[in-house]
Amino acid sequence: MSLKCALDLGILDIIQNHGKPMTITELVVALPMLNPTKACDIYRIMRILVHSGIFARQKLYNDAQEEGYVLTNSSRILLKDNPFCITPTLNATMDPVITKPWSFLSTWFQNDDHTPFATTYEETLWDYFAHDPQLQDLINDGLASDSQLVTNVFIDKCKEAFEGLISLVDVGGGTGTTAKAIADTFPDMVSTVFDLPNIVAGLQGSKNLKYVGGNMFEAFPTGDAILLKKALHDWDDEGCLKILKRCKEAVSSQDKVGRKLIIIDMVVRENEKVNDEASTLTKTQLFFDMLMLVLVAGKERQQEEWAKLFSAAGFRSYKITPIVS
């Protein structure tokens, strides 16, 4: 929440635009509409974010005795002008509607509700979207933000996955951030975004990009490849199995060699002995696993869990390619 406060106040962009280490006095002066009686408490926000690695302290160029705040790699990816800015993703996960169900987690363990979200609001997240389109837009923006970064890395490291493909269907592709990037990189391949009608309604395609509305638990368009980017962690094993069987049908419906299912998702590595960087990655994976538990009864899966799902859906083999170290 301290990070959310810094984002809401625009502190990261203010420090970036300052162009050099920024003292606490300079920062307080630069903050718009700051209540003067609370200016002294800005230091407390900065202090915890320094210890969290969001900011760092650095000696001023013209005064070796005084320090100013600078950005770190962790905060640069939150800048508004960063093409891979993930601030919308953080805004989505920290929205009050999303954070409130965490307070009902213990209550959920003692009742029959499907999720803590349902315990809190007496309906599923998907049903909640129907009367709060603003929240759905916030979530979609967060997903699109995440997709920009993940897709850029994926295309860079896994171009061979698209070799020889004429068509691709991005199932649960949202507003099409991933499919657009793929369509731009591979102009000779037709990419189709498949998602709920209310999500794709009114979205404009292009020569090699189109949008189709429907339900992923029912039949969806066929293609040389079916893509599922973080579409499976929203569902329990039963739901995932239904989706994977539909994918198996889609890639097996035509007599053509090389048709495939491409999945971009997490593989949790909780039992590996790893360095600090990998440990941080695992903590992030486990946080998202808890987020799926709280919101939609989904989960992040270990390799063994993925293997069981693939086998149960009828896939005879699979290959995992790590794209994040």
Tab-separated table of N, CA and C in Angstrom, residues 179-285:
chain	number	residue	atom	x	y	z
A	179	ALA	N	-1.817	-10.730	-29.088
A	179	ALA	CA	-2.042	-11.063	-30.497
A	179	ALA	C	-1.551	-9.952	-31.420
A	180	LYS	N	-1.718	-8.696	-31.011
A	180	LYS	CA	-1.235	-7.574	-31.825
A	180	LYS	C	0.273	-7.636	-31.987
A	181	ALA	N	0.979	-7.901	-30.886
A	181	ALA	CA	2.440	-7.989	-30.945
A	181	ALA	C	2.882	-9.137	-31.840
A	182	ILE	N	2.186	-10.265	-31.750
A	182	ILE	CA	2.513	-11.412	-32.599
A	182	ILE	C	2.213	-11.095	-34.054
A	183	ALA	N	1.071	-10.449	-34.314
A	183	ALA	CA	0.690	-10.095	-35.685
A	183	ALA	C	1.686	-9.122	-36.301
A	184	ASP	N	2.192	-8.191	-35.501
A	184	ASP	CA	3.177	-7.234	-36.008
A	184	ASP	C	4.507	-7.909	-36.315
A	185	THR	N	4.878	-8.892	-35.500
A	185	THR	CA	6.160	-9.577	-35.679
A	185	THR	C	6.104	-10.595	-36.808
A	186	PHE	N	4.940	-11.209	-36.999
A	186	PHE	CA	4.772	-12.235	-38.035
A	186	PHE	C	3.623	-11.828	-38.957
A	187	PRO	N	3.865	-10.887	-39.862
A	187	PRO	CA	2.791	-10.329	-40.704
A	187	PRO	C	2.153	-11.328	-41.662
A	188	ASP	N	2.820	-12.443	-41.928
A	188	ASP	CA	2.255	-13.441	-42.843
A	188	ASP	C	1.341	-14.436	-42.131
A	189	MET	N	1.227	-14.314	-40.832
A	189	MET	CA	0.374	-15.207	-40.052
A	189	MET	C	-0.864	-14.449	-39.583
A	190	VAL	N	-2.024	-15.076	-39.684
A	190	VAL	CA	-3.275	-14.461	-39.236
A	190	VAL	C	-3.510	-14.819	-37.769
A	191	SER	N	-3.663	-13.800	-36.940
A	191	SER	CA	-3.915	-14.007	-35.511
A	191	SER	C	-5.364	-13.658	-35.187
A	192	THR	N	-6.019	-14.532	-34.432
A	192	THR	CA	-7.407	-14.314	-34.019
A	192	THR	C	-7.481	-14.226	-32.504
A	193	VAL	N	-8.089	-13.157	-32.009
A	193	VAL	CA	-8.324	-13.009	-30.572
A	193	VAL	C	-9.711	-13.557	-30.264
A	194	PHE	N	-9.773	-14.543	-29.372
A	194	PHE	CA	-11.047	-15.156	-29.000
A	194	PHE	C	-11.305	-14.907	-27.523
A	195	ASP	N	-12.386	-14.184	-27.231
A	195	ASP	CA	-12.745	-13.912	-25.835
A	195	ASP	C	-14.243	-13.650	-25.763
A	196	LEU	N	-14.728	-13.374	-24.573
A	196	LEU	CA	-16.159	-13.139	-24.388
A	196	LEU	C	-16.639	-11.996	-25.274
A	197	PRO	N	-17.860	-12.098	-25.792
A	197	PRO	CA	-18.378	-11.076	-26.713
A	197	PRO	C	-18.306	-9.657	-26.166
A	198	ASN	N	-18.577	-9.476	-24.872
A	198	ASN	CA	-18.555	-8.117	-24.316
A	198	ASN	C	-17.147	-7.540	-24.224
A	199	ILE	N	-16.136	-8.392	-24.246
A	199	ILE	CA	-14.751	-7.920	-24.184
A	199	ILE	C	-14.232	-7.524	-25.562
A	200	VAL	N	-14.583	-8.292	-26.592
A	200	VAL	CA	-14.049	-8.014	-27.932
A	200	VAL	C	-14.966	-7.123	-28.759
A	201	ALA	N	-16.156	-6.830	-28.257
A	201	ALA	CA	-17.103	-6.000	-29.013
A	201	ALA	C	-16.503	-4.633	-29.320
A	202	GLY	N	-16.561	-4.257	-30.584
A	202	GLY	CA	-16.107	-2.936	-30.998
A	202	GLY	C	-14.622	-2.807	-31.231
A	203	LEU	N	-13.843	-3.848	-30.952
A	203	LEU	CA	-12.400	-3.778	-31.177
A	203	LEU	C	-12.091	-3.954	-32.656
A	204	GLN	N	-11.186	-3.146	-33.154
A	204	GLN	CA	-10.863	-3.141	-34.576
A	204	GLN	C	-9.652	-4.022	-34.870
A	205	GLY	N	-9.807	-4.900	-35.837
A	205	GLY	CA	-8.713	-5.746	-36.263
A	205	GLY	C	-7.916	-5.116	-37.386
A	206	SER	N	-7.182	-5.935	-38.103
A	206	SER	CA	-6.373	-5.462	-39.227
A	206	SER	C	-6.296	-6.576	-40.260
A	207	LYS	N	-5.391	-6.432	-41.203
A	207	LYS	CA	-5.277	-7.419	-42.277
A	207	LYS	C	-4.994	-8.813	-41.732
A	208	ASN	N	-4.160	-8.897	-40.707
A	208	ASN	CA	-3.810	-10.215	-40.158
A	208	ASN	C	-4.161	-10.351	-38.677
A	209	LEU	N	-5.144	-9.541	-38.237
A	209	LEU	CA	-5.621	-9.634	-36.858
A	209	LEU	C	-7.133	-9.471	-36.827
A	210	LYS	N	-7.818	-10.410	-36.195
A	210	LYS	CA	-9.276	-10.301	-36.099
A	210	LYS	C	-9.744	-10.729	-34.713
A	211	TYR	N	-10.968	-10.321	-34.393
A	211	TYR	CA	-11.560	-10.608	-33.089
A	211	TYR	C	-12.816	-11.453	-33.267
A	212	VAL	N	-12.956	-12.471	-32.414
A	212	VAL	CA	-14.126	-13.349	-32.440
A	212	VAL	C	-14.623	-13.522	-31.007
A	213	GLY	N	-15.919	-13.361	-30.806
A	213	GLY	CA	-16.508	-13.528	-29.485
A	213	GLY	C	-17.048	-14.928	-29.276
A	214	GLY	N	-16.967	-15.413	-28.055
A	214	GLY	CA	-17.483	-16.742	-27.750
A	214	GLY	C	-17.109	-17.164	-26.342
A	215	ASN	N	-17.248	-18.457	-26.071
A	215	ASN	CA	-16.997	-19.019	-24.747
A	215	ASN	C	-15.933	-20.103	-24.869
A	216	MET	N	-14.841	-19.967	-24.118
A	216	MET	CA	-13.733	-20.915	-24.244
A	216	MET	C	-14.093	-22.320	-23.777
A	217	PHE	N	-15.195	-22.472	-23.044
A	217	PHE	CA	-15.612	-23.802	-22.622
A	217	PHE	C	-16.447	-24.493	-23.693
A	218	GLU	N	-16.719	-23.763	-24.760
A	218	GLU	CA	-17.422	-24.331	-25.898
A	218	GLU	C	-16.465	-24.336	-27.088
A	219	ALA	N	-16.956	-24.601	-28.261
A	219	ALA	CA	-16.081	-24.651	-29.430
A	219	ALA	C	-15.517	-23.271	-29.733
A	220	PHE	N	-14.247	-23.236	-30.165
A	220	PHE	CA	-13.665	-21.966	-30.586
A	220	PHE	C	-12.929	-22.152	-31.903
A	221	PRO	N	-12.529	-21.070	-32.576
A	221	PRO	CA	-11.938	-21.167	-33.913
A	221	PRO	C	-10.710	-22.072	-33.927
A	222	THR	N	-10.500	-22.731	-35.035
A	222	THR	CA	-9.317	-23.570	-35.198
A	222	THR	C	-8.190	-22.757	-35.815
A	223	GLY	N	-6.979	-23.232	-35.637
A	223	GLY	CA	-5.810	-22.580	-36.207
A	223	GLY	C	-4.635	-23.533	-36.175
A	224	ASP	N	-3.549	-23.134	-36.828
A	224	ASP	CA	-2.342	-23.962	-36.760
A	224	ASP	C	-1.827	-24.049	-35.328
A	225	ALA	N	-2.096	-22.995	-34.555
A	225	ALA	CA	-1.694	-22.993	-33.149
A	225	ALA	C	-2.781	-22.339	-32.306
A	226	ILE	N	-2.986	-22.889	-31.119
A	226	ILE	CA	-3.857	-22.283	-30.114
A	226	ILE	C	-2.952	-21.712	-29.026
A	227	LEU	N	-3.185	-20.466	-28.660
A	227	LEU	CA	-2.379	-19.817	-27.627
A	227	LEU	C	-3.221	-19.574	-26.375
A	228	LEU	N	-2.688	-19.964	-25.233
A	228	LEU	CA	-3.309	-19.679	-23.934
A	228	LEU	C	-2.292	-18.916	-23.095
A	229	LYS	N	-2.456	-17.607	-22.979
A	229	LYS	CA	-1.536	-16.818	-22.156
A	229	LYS	C	-2.214	-16.487	-20.828
A	230	LYS	N	-1.747	-17.130	-19.781
A	230	LYS	CA	-2.293	-16.927	-18.439
A	230	LYS	C	-3.817	-17.044	-18.416
A	231	ALA	N	-4.333	-17.951	-19.225
A	231	ALA	CA	-5.778	-18.181	-19.262
A	231	ALA	C	-6.176	-19.340	-18.359
A	232	LEU	N	-5.214	-20.197	-18.022
A	232	LEU	CA	-5.546	-21.394	-17.255
A	232	LEU	C	-5.456	-21.189	-15.747
A	233	HIS	N	-4.661	-20.219	-15.304
A	233	HIS	CA	-4.530	-20.050	-13.847
A	233	HIS	C	-5.794	-19.468	-13.214
A	234	ASP	N	-6.746	-19.039	-14.045
A	234	ASP	CA	-8.028	-18.550	-13.521
A	234	ASP	C	-8.955	-19.680	-13.082
A	235	TRP	N	-8.586	-20.923	-13.406
A	235	TRP	CA	-9.535	-22.026	-13.234
A	235	TRP	C	-8.940	-23.150	-12.398
A	236	ASP	N	-9.831	-23.908	-11.746
A	236	ASP	CA	-9.390	-25.099	-11.032
A	236	ASP	C	-9.065	-26.184	-12.046
A	237	ASP	N	-8.624	-27.341	-11.570
A	237	ASP	CA	-8.188	-28.403	-12.481
A	237	ASP	C	-9.315	-28.870	-13.395
A	238	GLU	N	-10.522	-28.937	-12.863
A	238	GLU	CA	-11.663	-29.369	-13.682
A	238	GLU	C	-11.906	-28.395	-14.829
A	239	GLY	N	-11.880	-27.105	-14.532
A	239	GLY	CA	-12.073	-26.104	-15.576
A	239	GLY	C	-10.950	-26.120	-16.589
A	240	CYS	N	-9.711	-26.250	-16.102
A	240	CYS	CA	-8.557	-26.308	-17.005
A	240	CYS	C	-8.642	-27.502	-17.940
A	241	LEU	N	-9.069	-28.627	-17.400
A	241	LEU	CA	-9.160	-29.834	-18.210
A	241	LEU	C	-10.171	-29.661	-19.340
A	242	LYS	N	-11.281	-29.005	-19.060
A	242	LYS	CA	-12.275	-28.740	-20.102
A	242	LYS	C	-11.682	-27.872	-21.211
A	243	ILE	N	-10.954	-26.827	-20.818
A	243	ILE	CA	-10.348	-25.926	-21.804
A	243	ILE	C	-9.293	-26.657	-22.621
A	244	LEU	N	-8.453	-27.441	-21.956
A	244	LEU	CA	-7.391	-28.159	-22.659
A	244	LEU	C	-7.956	-29.188	-23.632
A	245	LYS	N	-9.058	-29.830	-23.267
A	245	LYS	CA	-9.684	-30.783	-24.188
A	245	LYS	C	-10.235	-30.069	-25.418
A	246	ARG	N	-10.784	-28.866	-25.234
A	246	ARG	CA	-11.233	-28.064	-26.378
A	246	ARG	C	-10.047	-27.709	-27.262
A	247	CYS	N	-8.929	-27.376	-26.631
A	247	CYS	CA	-7.720	-27.064	-27.399
A	247	CYS	C	-7.243	-28.281	-28.185
A	248	LYS	N	-7.294	-29.438	-27.547
A	248	LYS	CA	-6.878	-30.679	-28.219
A	248	LYS	C	-7.756	-30.934	-29.431
A	249	GLU	N	-9.053	-30.702	-29.289
A	249	GLU	CA	-9.967	-30.868	-30.420
A	249	GLU	C	-9.629	-29.885	-31.537
A	250	ALA	N	-9.312	-28.651	-31.162
A	250	ALA	CA	-9.053	-27.609	-32.155
A	250	ALA	C	-7.790	-27.884	-32.957
A	251	VAL	N	-6.739	-28.374	-32.297
A	251	VAL	CA	-5.488	-28.617	-33.023
A	251	VAL	C	-5.485	-29.980	-33.705
A	252	SER	N	-6.479	-30.818	-33.411
A	252	SER	CA	-6.552	-32.146	-34.029
A	252	SER	C	-7.646	-32.236	-35.080
A	253	SER	N	-8.373	-31.138	-35.300
A	253	SER	CA	-9.552	-31.191	-36.164
A	253	SER	C	-9.218	-31.213	-37.645
A	254	GLN	N	-7.972	-30.894	-37.982
A	254	GLN	CA	-7.569	-30.936	-39.384
A	254	GLN	C	-6.331	-31.808	-39.522
A	255	ASP	N	-6.231	-32.488	-40.646
A	255	ASP	CA	-5.103	-33.385	-40.893
A	255	ASP	C	-3.911	-32.570	-41.377
A	256	LYS	N	-3.193	-31.990	-40.424
A	256	LYS	CA	-2.067	-31.134	-40.776
A	256	LYS	C	-0.963	-31.306	-39.744
A	257	VAL	N	0.250	-31.537	-40.212
A	257	VAL	CA	1.388	-31.735	-39.325
A	257	VAL	C	1.830	-30.394	-38.739
A	258	GLY	N	2.235	-30.404	-37.486
A	258	GLY	CA	2.806	-29.204	-36.891
A	258	GLY	C	1.846	-28.341	-36.120
A	259	ARG	N	0.583	-28.729	-36.041
A	259	ARG	CA	-0.376	-27.948	-35.249
A	259	ARG	C	-0.034	-28.122	-33.770
A	260	LYS	N	-0.201	-27.047	-33.007
A	260	LYS	CA	0.292	-27.100	-31.627
A	260	LYS	C	-0.528	-26.215	-30.696
A	261	LEU	N	-0.364	-26.481	-29.412
A	261	LEU	CA	-0.905	-25.636	-28.351
A	261	LEU	C	0.268	-24.945	-27.669
A	262	ILE	N	0.215	-23.618	-27.591
A	262	ILE	CA	1.257	-22.827	-26.935
A	262	ILE	C	0.666	-22.227	-25.662
A	263	ILE	N	1.302	-22.484	-24.538
A	263	ILE	CA	0.834	-21.961	-23.256
A	263	ILE	C	1.907	-21.047	-22.663
A	264	ILE	N	1.518	-19.831	-22.316
A	264	ILE	CA	2.407	-18.924	-21.585
A	264	ILE	C	1.842	-18.807	-20.176
A	265	ASP	N	2.537	-19.377	-19.223
A	265	ASP	CA	2.019	-19.384	-17.854
A	265	ASP	C	3.162	-19.661	-16.887
A	266	MET	N	2.870	-19.605	-15.614
A	266	MET	CA	3.878	-19.848	-14.588
A	266	MET	C	4.081	-21.335	-14.349
A	267	VAL	N	5.317	-21.694	-14.010
A	267	VAL	CA	5.624	-23.019	-13.483
A	267	VAL	C	6.284	-22.780	-12.129
A	268	VAL	N	5.563	-23.073	-11.068
A	268	VAL	CA	6.050	-22.790	-9.714
A	268	VAL	C	7.183	-23.745	-9.362
A	269	ARG	N	8.246	-23.184	-8.757
A	269	ARG	CA	9.421	-23.986	-8.397
A	269	ARG	C	9.692	-23.855	-6.899
A	270	GLU	N	8.742	-24.230	-6.095
A	270	GLU	CA	8.847	-23.961	-4.656
A	270	GLU	C	9.870	-24.830	-3.945
A	271	ASN	N	10.221	-25.993	-4.482
A	271	ASN	CA	11.101	-26.917	-3.769
A	271	ASN	C	12.551	-26.873	-4.235
A	272	GLU	N	12.864	-26.014	-5.203
A	272	GLU	CA	14.227	-25.937	-5.705
A	272	GLU	C	15.101	-25.095	-4.782
A	273	LYS	N	16.385	-25.475	-4.680
A	273	LYS	CA	17.357	-24.646	-3.978
A	273	LYS	C	17.855	-23.596	-4.967
A	274	VAL	N	17.540	-22.344	-4.691
A	274	VAL	CA	17.788	-21.297	-5.677
A	274	VAL	C	18.491	-20.119	-5.027
A	275	ASN	N	18.985	-19.206	-5.889
A	275	ASN	CA	19.616	-17.989	-5.395
A	275	ASN	C	18.552	-16.966	-5.005
A	276	ASP	N	19.015	-15.804	-4.535
A	276	ASP	CA	18.078	-14.789	-4.044
A	276	ASP	C	17.132	-14.315	-5.133
A	277	GLU	N	17.653	-14.154	-6.372
A	277	GLU	CA	16.809	-13.671	-7.470
A	277	GLU	C	15.696	-14.667	-7.770
A	278	ALA	N	16.052	-15.944	-7.850
A	278	ALA	CA	15.047	-16.972	-8.120
A	278	ALA	C	14.073	-17.106	-6.952
A	279	SER	N	14.570	-16.901	-5.737
A	279	SER	CA	13.686	-16.952	-4.571
A	279	SER	C	12.644	-15.851	-4.631
A	280	THR	N	13.051	-14.661	-5.080
A	280	THR	CA	12.108	-13.555	-5.242
A	280	THR	C	11.064	-13.895	-6.291
A	281	LEU	N	11.491	-14.544	-7.375
A	281	LEU	CA	10.560	-14.960	-8.419
A	281	LEU	C	9.542	-15.951	-7.865
A	282	THR	N	10.010	-16.909	-7.069
A	282	THR	CA	9.104	-17.894	-6.483
A	282	THR	C	8.104	-17.233	-5.540
A	283	LYS	N	8.557	-16.267	-4.758
A	283	LYS	CA	7.638	-15.534	-3.878
A	283	LYS	C	6.550	-14.843	-4.694
A	284	THR	N	6.940	-14.263	-5.825
A	284	THR	CA	5.963	-13.606	-6.698
A	284	THR	C	4.968	-14.618	-7.241
A	285	GLN	N	5.463	-15.784	-7.653
A	285	GLN	CA	4.579	-16.832	-8.150
A	285	GLN	C	3.581	-17.264	-7.073
